[in-house]
CSV table of C-alpha atoms in Angstrom, one decimal:
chain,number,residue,atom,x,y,z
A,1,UNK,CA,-21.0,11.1,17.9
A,2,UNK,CA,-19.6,8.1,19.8
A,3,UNK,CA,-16.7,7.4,20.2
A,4,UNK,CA,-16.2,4.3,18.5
A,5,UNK,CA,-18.0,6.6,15.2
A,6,UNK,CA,-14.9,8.8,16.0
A,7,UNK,CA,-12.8,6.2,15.7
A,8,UNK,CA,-14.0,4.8,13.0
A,9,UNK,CA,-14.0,8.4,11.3
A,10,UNK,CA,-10.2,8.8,12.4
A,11,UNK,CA,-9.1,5.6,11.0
A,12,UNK,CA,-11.3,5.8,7.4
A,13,UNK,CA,-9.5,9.4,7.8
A,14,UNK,CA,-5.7,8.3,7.9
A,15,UNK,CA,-6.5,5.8,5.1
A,16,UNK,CA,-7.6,8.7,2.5
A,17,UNK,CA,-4.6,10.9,3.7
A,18,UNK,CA,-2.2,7.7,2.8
A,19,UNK,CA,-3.9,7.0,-0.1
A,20,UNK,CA,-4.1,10.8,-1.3
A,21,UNK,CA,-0.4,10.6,-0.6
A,22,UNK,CA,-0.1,7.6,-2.8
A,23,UNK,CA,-1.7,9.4,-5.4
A,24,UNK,CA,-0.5,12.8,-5.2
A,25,UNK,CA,3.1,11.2,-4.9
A,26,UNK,CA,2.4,10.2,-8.9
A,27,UNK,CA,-0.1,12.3,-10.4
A,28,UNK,CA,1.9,15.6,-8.5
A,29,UNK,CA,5.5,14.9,-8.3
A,30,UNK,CA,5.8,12.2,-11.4
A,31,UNK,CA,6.9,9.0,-8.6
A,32,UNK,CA,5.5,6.3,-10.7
A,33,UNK,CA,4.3,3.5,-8.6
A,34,UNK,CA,5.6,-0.2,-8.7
A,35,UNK,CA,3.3,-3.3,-8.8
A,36,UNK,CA,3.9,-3.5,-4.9
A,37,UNK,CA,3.2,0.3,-4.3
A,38,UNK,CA,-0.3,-0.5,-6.2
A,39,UNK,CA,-1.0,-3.6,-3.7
A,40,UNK,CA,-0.9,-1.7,-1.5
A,41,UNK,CA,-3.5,1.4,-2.2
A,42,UNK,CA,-6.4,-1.7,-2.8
A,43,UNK,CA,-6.3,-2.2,0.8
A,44,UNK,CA,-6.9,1.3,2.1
A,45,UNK,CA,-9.6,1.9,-1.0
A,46,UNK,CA,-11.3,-1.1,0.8
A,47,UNK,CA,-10.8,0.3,4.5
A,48,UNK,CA,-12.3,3.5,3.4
A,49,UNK,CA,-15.1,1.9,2.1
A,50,UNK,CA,-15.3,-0.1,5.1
A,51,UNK,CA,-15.3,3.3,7.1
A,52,UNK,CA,-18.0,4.8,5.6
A,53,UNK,CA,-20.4,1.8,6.0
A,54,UNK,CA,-19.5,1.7,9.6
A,55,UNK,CA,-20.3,4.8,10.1
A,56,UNK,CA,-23.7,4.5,8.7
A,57,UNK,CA,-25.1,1.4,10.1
A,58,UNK,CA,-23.9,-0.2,13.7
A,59,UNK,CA,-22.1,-2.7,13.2
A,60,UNK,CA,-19.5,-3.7,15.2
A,61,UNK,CA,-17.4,-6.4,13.0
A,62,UNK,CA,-17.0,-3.5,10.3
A,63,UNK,CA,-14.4,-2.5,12.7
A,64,UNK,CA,-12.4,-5.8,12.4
A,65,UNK,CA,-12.7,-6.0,8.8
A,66,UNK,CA,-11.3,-1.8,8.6
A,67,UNK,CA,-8.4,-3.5,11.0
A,68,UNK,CA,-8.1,-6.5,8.3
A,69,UNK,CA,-7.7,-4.1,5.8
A,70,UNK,CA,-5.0,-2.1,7.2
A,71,UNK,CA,-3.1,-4.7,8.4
A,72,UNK,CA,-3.3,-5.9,5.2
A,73,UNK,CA,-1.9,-2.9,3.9
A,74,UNK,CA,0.9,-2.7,6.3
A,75,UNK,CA,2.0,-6.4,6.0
A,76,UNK,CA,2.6,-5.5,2.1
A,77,UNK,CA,4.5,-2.8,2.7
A,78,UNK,CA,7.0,-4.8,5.2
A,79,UNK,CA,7.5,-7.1,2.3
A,80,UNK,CA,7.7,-4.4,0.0
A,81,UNK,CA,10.1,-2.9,2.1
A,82,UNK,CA,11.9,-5.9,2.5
A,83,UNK,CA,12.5,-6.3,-1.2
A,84,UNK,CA,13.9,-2.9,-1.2
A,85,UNK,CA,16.2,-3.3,1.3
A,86,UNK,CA,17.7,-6.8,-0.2
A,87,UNK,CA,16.1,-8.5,2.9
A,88,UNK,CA,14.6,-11.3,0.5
A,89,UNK,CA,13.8,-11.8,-3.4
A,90,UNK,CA,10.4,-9.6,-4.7
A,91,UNK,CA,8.6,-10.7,-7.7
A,92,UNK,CA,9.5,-11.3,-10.8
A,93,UNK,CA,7.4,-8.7,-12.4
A,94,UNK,CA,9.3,-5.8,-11.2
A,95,UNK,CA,12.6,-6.7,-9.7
A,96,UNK,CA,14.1,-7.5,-12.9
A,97,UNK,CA,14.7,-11.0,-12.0
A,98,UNK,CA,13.5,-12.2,-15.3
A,99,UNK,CA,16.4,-11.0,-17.0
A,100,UNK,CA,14.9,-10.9,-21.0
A,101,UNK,CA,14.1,-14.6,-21.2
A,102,UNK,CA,10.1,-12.9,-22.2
A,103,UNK,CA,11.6,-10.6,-24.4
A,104,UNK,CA,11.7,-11.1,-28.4
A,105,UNK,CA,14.1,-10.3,-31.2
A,106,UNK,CA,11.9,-8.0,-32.3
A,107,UNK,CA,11.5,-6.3,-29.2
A,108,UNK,CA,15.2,-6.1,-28.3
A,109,UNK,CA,15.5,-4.2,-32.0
A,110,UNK,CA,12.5,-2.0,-31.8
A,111,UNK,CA,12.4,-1.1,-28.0
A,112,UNK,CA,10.2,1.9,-29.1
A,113,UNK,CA,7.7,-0.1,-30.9
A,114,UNK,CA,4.8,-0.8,-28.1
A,115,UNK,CA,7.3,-0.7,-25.3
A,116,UNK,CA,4.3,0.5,-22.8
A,117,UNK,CA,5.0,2.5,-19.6
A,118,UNK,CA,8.5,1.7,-18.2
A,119,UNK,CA,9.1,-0.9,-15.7
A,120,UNK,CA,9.3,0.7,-12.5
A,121,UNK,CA,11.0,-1.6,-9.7
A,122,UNK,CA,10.1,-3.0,-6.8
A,123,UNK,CA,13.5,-3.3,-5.6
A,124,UNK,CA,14.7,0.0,-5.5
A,125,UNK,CA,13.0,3.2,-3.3
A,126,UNK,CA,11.7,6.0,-5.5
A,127,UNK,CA,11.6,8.4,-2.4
A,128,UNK,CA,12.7,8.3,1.2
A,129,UNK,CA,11.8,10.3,4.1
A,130,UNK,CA,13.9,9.7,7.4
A,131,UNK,CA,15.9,7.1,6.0
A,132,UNK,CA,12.3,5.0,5.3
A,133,UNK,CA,11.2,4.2,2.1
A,134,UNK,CA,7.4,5.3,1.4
A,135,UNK,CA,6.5,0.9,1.3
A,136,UNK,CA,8.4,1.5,5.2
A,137,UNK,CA,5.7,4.8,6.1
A,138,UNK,CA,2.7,2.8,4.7
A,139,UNK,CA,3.8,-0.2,7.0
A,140,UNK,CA,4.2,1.7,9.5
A,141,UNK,CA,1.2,4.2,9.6
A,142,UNK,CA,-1.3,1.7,8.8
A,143,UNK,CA,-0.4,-0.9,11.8
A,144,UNK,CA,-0.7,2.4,13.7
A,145,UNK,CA,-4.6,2.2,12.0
A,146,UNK,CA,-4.7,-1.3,13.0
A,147,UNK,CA,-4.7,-0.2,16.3
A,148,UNK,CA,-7.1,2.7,15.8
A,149,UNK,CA,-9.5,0.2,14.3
A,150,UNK,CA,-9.4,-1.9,16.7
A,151,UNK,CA,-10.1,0.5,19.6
A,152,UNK,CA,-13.1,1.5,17.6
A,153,UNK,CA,-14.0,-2.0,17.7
A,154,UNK,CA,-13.6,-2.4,21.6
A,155,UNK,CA,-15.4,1.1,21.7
A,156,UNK,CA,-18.4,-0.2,20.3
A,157,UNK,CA,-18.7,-2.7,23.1
């Protein structure tokens, strides 16, 4: 194997351990993910597709587009992480900005009735790990496969 195929392999690799953390951070251990926290999973599903296309045919950009796609990733979770930490205003979706201006009579006296799955906030951390919020590890780890990307790509030279 080459080593721009390791690479490749390596980087496609850390994006389905983040991922699998994602998701057995909510299907394991109950952490129910935010609208931000699901943002950010598209990119690595899209990396890891990106992986294994690389490694099948030679093509050289595929590594850019894997780097795209984590940066992508990472640049979500510094806003996300941002949000949490009162840096600047998230969305109004699920920072409870919106206050229940949406919300009807009818809702406010039947909350039961077709309430859906709670609201889970962007603007406070579920979980933290070294005094980083899970948004804060994604950031960090996938700008760490930004670089691994893009050494694949200079590999393939």
């Amino acid at each position: 194997m080459t080593q721009s195929k390791t690479l490749i392999l390596l980087a496609s690799a850390g994006s389905v351990a983040l991922l699998g953390g994602a998701l057995i951070s909510q299907y394991v251990f109950g952490l129910a993910p935010c609208e931000m926290c699901i943002w950010q999973r598209w990119p690595h599903a899209i990396a890891i597709a990106i992986g294994v296309l690389a490694l099948a045919v030679k093509a050289r950009v595929l590594a850019l587009l894997g780097a795209l796609a984590a940066f992508a990733t990472g640049a979500i979770g510094v806003f996300h992480t941002g949000v949490e930490r009162d840096w600047w205003e998230g969305i109004t979706e699920c920072s409870g900005t919106d206050g229940i201006t949406n919300t009807s009579i009818n809702d406010l006296l039947n909350p039961a009735i077709d309430a859906g799955p709670p609201l889970v906030r962007c603007d406070q951390v579920a979980f933290e790990f070294l005094s980083l919020s899970m948004a804060s590890w994604n950031a960090v780890l996938s700008f760490a496969l930004v670089l691994v990307w893009l050494a694949a790509w200079r590999a393939a030279k």
